[in-house]
XYZ file of C-alpha atoms in Angstrom:
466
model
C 0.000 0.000 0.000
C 1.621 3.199 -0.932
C 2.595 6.157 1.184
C 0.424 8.424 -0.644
C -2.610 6.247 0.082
C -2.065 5.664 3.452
C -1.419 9.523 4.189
C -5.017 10.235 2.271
C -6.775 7.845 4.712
C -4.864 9.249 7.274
C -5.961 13.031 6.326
C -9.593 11.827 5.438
C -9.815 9.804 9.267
C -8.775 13.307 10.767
C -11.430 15.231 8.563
C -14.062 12.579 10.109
C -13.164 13.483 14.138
C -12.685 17.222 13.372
C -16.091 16.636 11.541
C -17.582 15.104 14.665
C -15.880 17.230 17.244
C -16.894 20.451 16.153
C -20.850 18.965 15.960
C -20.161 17.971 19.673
C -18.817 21.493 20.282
C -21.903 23.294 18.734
C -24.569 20.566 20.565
C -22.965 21.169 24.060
C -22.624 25.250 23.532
C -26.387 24.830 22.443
C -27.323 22.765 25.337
C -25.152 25.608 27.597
C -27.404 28.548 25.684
C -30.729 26.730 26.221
C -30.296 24.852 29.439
C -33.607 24.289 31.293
C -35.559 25.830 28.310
C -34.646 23.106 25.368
C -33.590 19.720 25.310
C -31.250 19.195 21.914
C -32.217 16.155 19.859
C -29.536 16.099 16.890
C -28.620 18.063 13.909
C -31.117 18.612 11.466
C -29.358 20.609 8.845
C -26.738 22.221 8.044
C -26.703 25.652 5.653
C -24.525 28.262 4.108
C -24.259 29.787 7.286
C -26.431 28.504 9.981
C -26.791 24.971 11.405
C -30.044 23.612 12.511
C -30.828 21.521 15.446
C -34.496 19.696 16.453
C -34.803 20.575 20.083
C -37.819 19.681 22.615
C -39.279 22.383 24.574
C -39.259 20.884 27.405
C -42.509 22.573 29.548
C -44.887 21.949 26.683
C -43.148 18.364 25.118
C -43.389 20.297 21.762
C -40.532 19.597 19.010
C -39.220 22.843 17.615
C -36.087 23.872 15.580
C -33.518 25.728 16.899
C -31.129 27.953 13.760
C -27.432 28.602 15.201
C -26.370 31.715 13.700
C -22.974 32.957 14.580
C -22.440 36.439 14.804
C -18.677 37.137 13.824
C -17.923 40.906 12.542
C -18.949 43.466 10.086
C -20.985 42.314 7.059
C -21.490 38.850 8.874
C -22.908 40.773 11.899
C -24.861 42.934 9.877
C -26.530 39.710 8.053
C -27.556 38.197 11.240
C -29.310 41.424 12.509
C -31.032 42.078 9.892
C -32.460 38.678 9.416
C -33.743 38.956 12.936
C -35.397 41.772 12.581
C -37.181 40.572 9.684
C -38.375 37.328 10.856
C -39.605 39.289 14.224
C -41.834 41.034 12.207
C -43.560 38.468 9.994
C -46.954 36.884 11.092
C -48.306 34.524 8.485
C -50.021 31.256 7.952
C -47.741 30.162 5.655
C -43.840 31.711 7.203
C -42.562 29.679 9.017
C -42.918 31.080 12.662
C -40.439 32.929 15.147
C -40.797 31.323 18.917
C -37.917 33.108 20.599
C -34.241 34.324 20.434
C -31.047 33.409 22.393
C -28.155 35.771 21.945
C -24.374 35.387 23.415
C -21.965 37.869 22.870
C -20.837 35.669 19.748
C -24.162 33.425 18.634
C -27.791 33.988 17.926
C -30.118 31.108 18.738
C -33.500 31.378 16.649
C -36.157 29.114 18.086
C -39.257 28.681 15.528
C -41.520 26.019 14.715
C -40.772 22.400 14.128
C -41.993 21.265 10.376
C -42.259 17.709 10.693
C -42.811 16.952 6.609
C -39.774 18.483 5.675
C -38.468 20.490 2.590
C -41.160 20.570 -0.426
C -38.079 19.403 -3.053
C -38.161 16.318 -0.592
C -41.533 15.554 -1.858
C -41.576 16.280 -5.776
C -40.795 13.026 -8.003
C -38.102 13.434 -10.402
C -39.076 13.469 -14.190
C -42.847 13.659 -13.809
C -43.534 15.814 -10.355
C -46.970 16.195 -8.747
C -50.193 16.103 -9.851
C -51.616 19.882 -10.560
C -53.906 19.794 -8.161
C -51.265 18.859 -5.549
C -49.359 22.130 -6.364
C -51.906 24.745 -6.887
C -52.604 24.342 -3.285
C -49.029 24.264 -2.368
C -48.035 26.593 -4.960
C -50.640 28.458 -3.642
C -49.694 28.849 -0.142
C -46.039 29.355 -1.035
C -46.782 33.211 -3.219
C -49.581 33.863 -0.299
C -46.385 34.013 1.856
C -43.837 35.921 -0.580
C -47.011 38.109 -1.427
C -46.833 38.614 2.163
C -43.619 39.751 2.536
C -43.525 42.202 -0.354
C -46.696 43.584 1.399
C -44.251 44.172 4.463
C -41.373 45.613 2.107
C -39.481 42.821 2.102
C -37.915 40.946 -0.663
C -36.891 37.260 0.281
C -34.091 36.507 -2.680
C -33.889 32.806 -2.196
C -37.359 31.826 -3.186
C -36.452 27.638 -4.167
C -37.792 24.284 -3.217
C -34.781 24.125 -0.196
C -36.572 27.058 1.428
C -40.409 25.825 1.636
C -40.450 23.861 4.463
C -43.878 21.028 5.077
C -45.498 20.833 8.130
C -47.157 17.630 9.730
C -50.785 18.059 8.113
C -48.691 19.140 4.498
C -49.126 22.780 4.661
C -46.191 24.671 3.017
C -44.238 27.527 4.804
C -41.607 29.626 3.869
C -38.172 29.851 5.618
C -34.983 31.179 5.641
C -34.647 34.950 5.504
C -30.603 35.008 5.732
C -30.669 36.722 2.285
C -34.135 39.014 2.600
C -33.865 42.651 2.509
C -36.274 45.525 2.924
C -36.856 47.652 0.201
C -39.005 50.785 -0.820
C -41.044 51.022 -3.809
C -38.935 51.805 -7.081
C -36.056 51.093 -5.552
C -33.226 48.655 -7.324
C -31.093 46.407 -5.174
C -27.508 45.639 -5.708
C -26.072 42.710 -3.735
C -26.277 39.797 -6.181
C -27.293 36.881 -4.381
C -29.438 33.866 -4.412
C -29.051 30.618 -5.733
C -28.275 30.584 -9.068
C -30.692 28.020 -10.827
C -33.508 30.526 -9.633
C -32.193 33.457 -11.043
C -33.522 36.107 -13.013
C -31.995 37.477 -16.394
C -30.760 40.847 -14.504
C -28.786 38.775 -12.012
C -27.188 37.399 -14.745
C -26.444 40.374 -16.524
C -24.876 41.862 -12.988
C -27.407 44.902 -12.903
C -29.534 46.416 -10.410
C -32.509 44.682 -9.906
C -36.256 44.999 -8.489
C -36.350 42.961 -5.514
C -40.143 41.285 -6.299
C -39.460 40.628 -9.827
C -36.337 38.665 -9.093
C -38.419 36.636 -6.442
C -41.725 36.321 -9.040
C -38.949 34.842 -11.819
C -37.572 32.506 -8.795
C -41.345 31.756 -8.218
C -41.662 30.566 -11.608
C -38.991 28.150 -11.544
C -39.973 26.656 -8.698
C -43.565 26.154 -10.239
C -42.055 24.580 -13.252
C -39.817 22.202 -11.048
C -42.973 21.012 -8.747
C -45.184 20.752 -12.441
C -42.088 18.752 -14.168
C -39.485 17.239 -11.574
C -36.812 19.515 -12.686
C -35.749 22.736 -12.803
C -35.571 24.616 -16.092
C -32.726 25.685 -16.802
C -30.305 23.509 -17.077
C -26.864 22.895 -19.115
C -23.285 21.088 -19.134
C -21.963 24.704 -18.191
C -23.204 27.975 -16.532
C -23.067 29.586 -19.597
C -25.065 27.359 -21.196
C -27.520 27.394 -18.268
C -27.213 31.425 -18.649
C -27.973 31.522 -22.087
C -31.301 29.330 -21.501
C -32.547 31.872 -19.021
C -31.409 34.967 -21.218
C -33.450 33.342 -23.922
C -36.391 32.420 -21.655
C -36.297 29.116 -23.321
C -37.580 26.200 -21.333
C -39.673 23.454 -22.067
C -43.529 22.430 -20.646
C -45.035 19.061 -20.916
C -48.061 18.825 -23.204
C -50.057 17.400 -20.634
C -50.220 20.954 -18.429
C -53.268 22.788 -18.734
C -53.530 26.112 -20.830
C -53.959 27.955 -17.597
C -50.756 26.431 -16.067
C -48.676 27.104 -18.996
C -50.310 30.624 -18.908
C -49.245 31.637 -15.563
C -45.599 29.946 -15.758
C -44.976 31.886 -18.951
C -46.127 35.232 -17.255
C -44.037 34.467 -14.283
C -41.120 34.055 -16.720
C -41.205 37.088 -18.811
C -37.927 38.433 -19.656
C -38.448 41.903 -19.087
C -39.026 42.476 -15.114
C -42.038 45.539 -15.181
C -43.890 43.068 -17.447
C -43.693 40.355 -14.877
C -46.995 39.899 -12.612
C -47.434 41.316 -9.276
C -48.111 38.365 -6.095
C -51.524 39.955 -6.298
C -52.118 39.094 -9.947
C -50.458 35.733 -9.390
C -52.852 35.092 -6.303
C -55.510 36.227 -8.725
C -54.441 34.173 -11.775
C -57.063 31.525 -13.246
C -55.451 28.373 -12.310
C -55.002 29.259 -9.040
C -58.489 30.820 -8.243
C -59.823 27.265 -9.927
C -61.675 25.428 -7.002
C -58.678 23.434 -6.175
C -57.680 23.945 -2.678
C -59.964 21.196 -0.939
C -59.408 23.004 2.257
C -58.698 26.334 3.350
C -55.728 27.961 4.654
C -55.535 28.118 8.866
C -56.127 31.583 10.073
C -53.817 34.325 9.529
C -53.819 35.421 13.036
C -50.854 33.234 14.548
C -49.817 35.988 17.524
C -52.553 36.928 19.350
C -53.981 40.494 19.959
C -55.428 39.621 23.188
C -54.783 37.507 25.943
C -56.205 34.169 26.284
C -56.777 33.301 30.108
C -56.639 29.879 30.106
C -53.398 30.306 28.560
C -51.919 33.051 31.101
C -53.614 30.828 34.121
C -51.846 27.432 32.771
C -48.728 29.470 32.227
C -48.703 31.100 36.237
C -49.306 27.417 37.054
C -45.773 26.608 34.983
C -44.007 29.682 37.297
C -44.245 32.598 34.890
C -46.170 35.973 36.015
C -48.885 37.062 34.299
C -48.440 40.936 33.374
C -44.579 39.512 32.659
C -46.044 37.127 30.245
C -48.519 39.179 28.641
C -46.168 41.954 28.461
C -43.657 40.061 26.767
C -46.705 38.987 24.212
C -47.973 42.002 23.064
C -44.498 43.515 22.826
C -43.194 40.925 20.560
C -39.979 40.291 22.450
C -39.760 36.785 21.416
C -38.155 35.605 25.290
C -38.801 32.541 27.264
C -42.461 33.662 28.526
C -43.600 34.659 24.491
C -42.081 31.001 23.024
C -44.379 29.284 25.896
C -47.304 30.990 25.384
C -46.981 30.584 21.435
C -46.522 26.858 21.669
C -49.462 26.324 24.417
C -51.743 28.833 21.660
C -50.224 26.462 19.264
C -52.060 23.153 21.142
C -55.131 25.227 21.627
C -56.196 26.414 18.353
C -54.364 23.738 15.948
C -54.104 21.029 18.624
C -50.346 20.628 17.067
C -48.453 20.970 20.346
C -47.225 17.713 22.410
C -45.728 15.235 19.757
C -46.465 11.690 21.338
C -46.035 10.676 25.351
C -43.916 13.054 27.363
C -41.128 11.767 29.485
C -39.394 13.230 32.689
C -36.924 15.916 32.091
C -33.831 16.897 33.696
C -32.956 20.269 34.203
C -30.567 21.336 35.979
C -28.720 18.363 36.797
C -31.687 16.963 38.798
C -34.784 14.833 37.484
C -37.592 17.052 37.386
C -40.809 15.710 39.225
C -42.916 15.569 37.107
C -44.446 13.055 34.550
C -46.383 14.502 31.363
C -48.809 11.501 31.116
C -49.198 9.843 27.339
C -53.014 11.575 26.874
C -56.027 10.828 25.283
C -57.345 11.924 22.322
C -60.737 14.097 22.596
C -63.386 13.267 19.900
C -64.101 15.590 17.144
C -66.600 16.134 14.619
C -66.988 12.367 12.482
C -66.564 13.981 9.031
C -64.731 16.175 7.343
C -60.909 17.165 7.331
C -59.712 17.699 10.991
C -56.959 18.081 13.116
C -56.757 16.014 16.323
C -58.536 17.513 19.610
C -56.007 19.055 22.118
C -55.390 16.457 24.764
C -55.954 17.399 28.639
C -52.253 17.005 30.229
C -50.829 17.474 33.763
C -49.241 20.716 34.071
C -46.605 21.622 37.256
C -48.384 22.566 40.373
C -46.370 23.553 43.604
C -48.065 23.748 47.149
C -46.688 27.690 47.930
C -45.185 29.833 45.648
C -44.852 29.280 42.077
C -41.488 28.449 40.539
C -39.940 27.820 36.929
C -39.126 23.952 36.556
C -35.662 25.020 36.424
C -35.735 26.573 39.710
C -36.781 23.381 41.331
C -35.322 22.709 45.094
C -34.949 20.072 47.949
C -37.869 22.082 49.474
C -41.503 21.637 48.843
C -43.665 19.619 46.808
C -44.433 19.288 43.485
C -47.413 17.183 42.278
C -48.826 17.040 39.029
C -52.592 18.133 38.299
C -54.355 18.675 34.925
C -55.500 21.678 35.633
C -56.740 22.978 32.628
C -58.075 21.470 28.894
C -58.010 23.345 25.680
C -60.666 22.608 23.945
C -60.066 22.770 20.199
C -61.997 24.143 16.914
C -61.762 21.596 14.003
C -59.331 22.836 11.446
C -59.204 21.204 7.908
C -55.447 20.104 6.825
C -54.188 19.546 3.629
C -51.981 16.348 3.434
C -50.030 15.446 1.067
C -51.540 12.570 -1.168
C -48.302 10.676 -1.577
C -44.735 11.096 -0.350
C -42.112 9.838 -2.800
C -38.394 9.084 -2.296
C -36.490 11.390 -0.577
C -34.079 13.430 -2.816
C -30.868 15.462 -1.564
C -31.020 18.906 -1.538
C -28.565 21.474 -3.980
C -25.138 21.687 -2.640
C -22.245 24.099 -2.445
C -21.728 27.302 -1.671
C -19.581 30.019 -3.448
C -18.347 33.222 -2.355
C -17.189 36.129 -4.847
C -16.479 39.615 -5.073
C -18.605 41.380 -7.807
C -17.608 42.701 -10.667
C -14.977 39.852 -10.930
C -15.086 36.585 -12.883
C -17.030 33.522 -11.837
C -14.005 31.285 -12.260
C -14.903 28.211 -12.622
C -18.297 28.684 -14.039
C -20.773 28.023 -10.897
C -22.926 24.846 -10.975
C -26.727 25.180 -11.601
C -27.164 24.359 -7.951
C -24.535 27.094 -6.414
C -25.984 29.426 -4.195
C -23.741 32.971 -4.613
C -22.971 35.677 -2.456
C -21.708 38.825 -4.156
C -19.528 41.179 -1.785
């Protein structure tokens, strides 16, 4: 066996514990951040610049994801703030949804929901993708949400399959705001980014660009590649690639219907005022067809007013109630707002606790207390429904009311259901079939602008222009 060999298993072995030491390093300084609060459960995915863990909130059971952002200096700071601020302002059915952030000095912990299906690109067959029906309602929900966010003045700039995320009943949300920007009408944006199988003509020509129109082309792709299996725009080379999108030439299969073909082609004008505003998409025949079997949940996910069962359950779990209220209607996404948004959660979508609780430790020491499996309630016999809340024990203490992570060698703890959610039917939207999984796009590239892309970027290269 040669030297050289043996040196490249030598060098690959080393790039396998450095590999698995620094996941240890980032699980036990995320375990440190969110001690008492979360309970890490493994990696979940890894991004340009963010890792993802699956954690458990550990006072409601509920599963949720937990982003790792690190902070570093300058432009990299400057990234992570402003996603922050943009995700603490968006409230929508379909966006994915901010629980609460954790900053150190060097590392910003984003807590939002846990989507249980996965990324839509996950679901779409290769060759033939899904049935129309299947993605006007997914399709659907998907420009609700971008239409959303250019309602807010915000352009997203990553719009692609890797960035809708599925819940458990199959209802698509959009995620990942690393690369959004607020913008004011008229105005043309500079930083070229995005991944580059989703962009427009203008990114590829390097010139200022209108932030919707760039994310109604990206839109249009992503239609195609849930109507066909594949993206559109494809070639041996980027330049190739480039030259399909300067043309606008792509290719539908017969079978689509006229309306289909109508709205992809509108999408995927060439010149960006002639493209179609989210509200004219929304509006757009084949998507105002009677297709979506059942509606959207409501749009109000934070509430306006205070819910008493909620506040009462929550002072039985140790938290005051102007504190928690207060930290509510302020938006301040702490502790107190992530556990009343998950118990809200179980109330109105009965989407909270994931299966039987166990006993936590927090702390160092076993917590007392033993979140019963539950019982379903029974709903309505027909229709599409989501499971009835189920009644659980919540933490009760015989004097004074502490956190669970304040827990002592004094008093008693005992648990007591002590209150039940009951729970409105709400109609879900599963997906009909769930195909092989398929790997997401891959690597990341970082260049200055104005300078060469050398080598020529694959189709699935996400780029960030300095």
């Amino acid at each position: 066996m040669g030297v050289g060999f043996m040196m490249s298993i030598e060098s690959s072995e080393r790039s396998v514990v450095r590999r698995v030491c620094r996941d240890l390093a980032a699980s036990s300084s995320l375990e440190e951040a969110l001690t008492g609060r979360y309970e890490p459960l493994g990696v979940v995915g890894q991004g340009s610049f963010a890792k993802v863990f699956l954690a458990r909130h550990i006072l409601t059971g509920t599963k949720v994801a937990v982003k790792v952002l690190r902070k570093g200096a300058g432009a990299t700071l400057s990234w992570v703030l402003s996603e922050l601020d943009i995700m603490k302002g968006l409230e929508h059915p379909h966006v994915v949804q901010l629980l609460e952030i954790v900053e150190t000095p060097g590392t910003a912990y984003v807590v939002m929901e846990h989507m249980a299906g996965g990324q839509l690109g996950q679901h779409i067959p290769e060759v033939v993708g899904l049935w129309e029906d299947e993605a006007r309602v997914l399709f659907g929900q998907v420009a609700s949400a971008v239409g959303y966010c250019h309602a807010q003045g915000i352009a997203h700039r990553d719009v692609k399959a890797e960035n809708v995320l599925l819940d458990a009943a199959g209802r698509a949300k959009l995620c990942d705001f690393g690369l959004a920007c607020r913008f004011r009408a008229g105005e043309k944006l500079g930083l070229l980014c995005g991944t580059v199988a989703y962009w427009a003509p203008e990114l590829h020509r390097r010139e200022p660009y209108d932030g919707p129109a760039v994310d109604v082309w990206s839109l249009g792709v992503l239609l195609i590649l849930m109507l066909t299996g594949s993206v559109p725009f494809t070639g041996a080379s980027y330049e190739q690639a480039k030259e399909q999108v300067l043309q606008a030439r792509y290719h539908l299969p017969f079978h689509l219907s006229d309306e289909a073909q109508s709205l992809v082609s509108w999408m995927l004008t060439l010149e960006p005022a002639h493209r179609p505003t989210l509200q004219q998409i929304l509006g757009h025949p084949w998507l105002s067809q009677d297709g979506e079997r059942c509606p959207s949940p409501p749009a109000e996910l934070l509430p306006k007013r205070a819910d008493t069962s909620i506040l009462l359950a929550m002072l039985d779990l140790g938290y005051g109630l102007q504190e928690t209220w207060v930290s509510v209607a302020m938006g301040q996404f702490d502790e107190a707002m992530a556990t009343y948004l998950l118990l809200h959660c179980q109330k109105t979508h009965g989407g909270g606790l994931q299966g039987p609780a166990e006993a936590w430790v927090a702390g160092g020491r076993a917590l007392p207390i033993a979140l019963q499996p539950l019982q379903l309630d029974s709903g309505p016999e027909e229709g599409c429904q989501q499971p009835a809340l189920r009644s659980w024990p919540l933490l009760s203490y015989t004097g004074s009311h502490r956190r669970s992570t304040d827990i002592t060698a004094e008093g008693q703890w005992e648990t007591q259901p002590v209150c039940h959610f009951p729970v409105q039917p709400a109609c879900q939207q599963p997906i009909p079939s769930l195909w092989p999984l398929r790997p997401a796009a891959g690597q990341v590239a970082v260049v200055k602008a104005g300078e060469p892309v050398l080598p020529a970027p694959d189709i699935g290269t996400k780029l960030l222009f300095h």
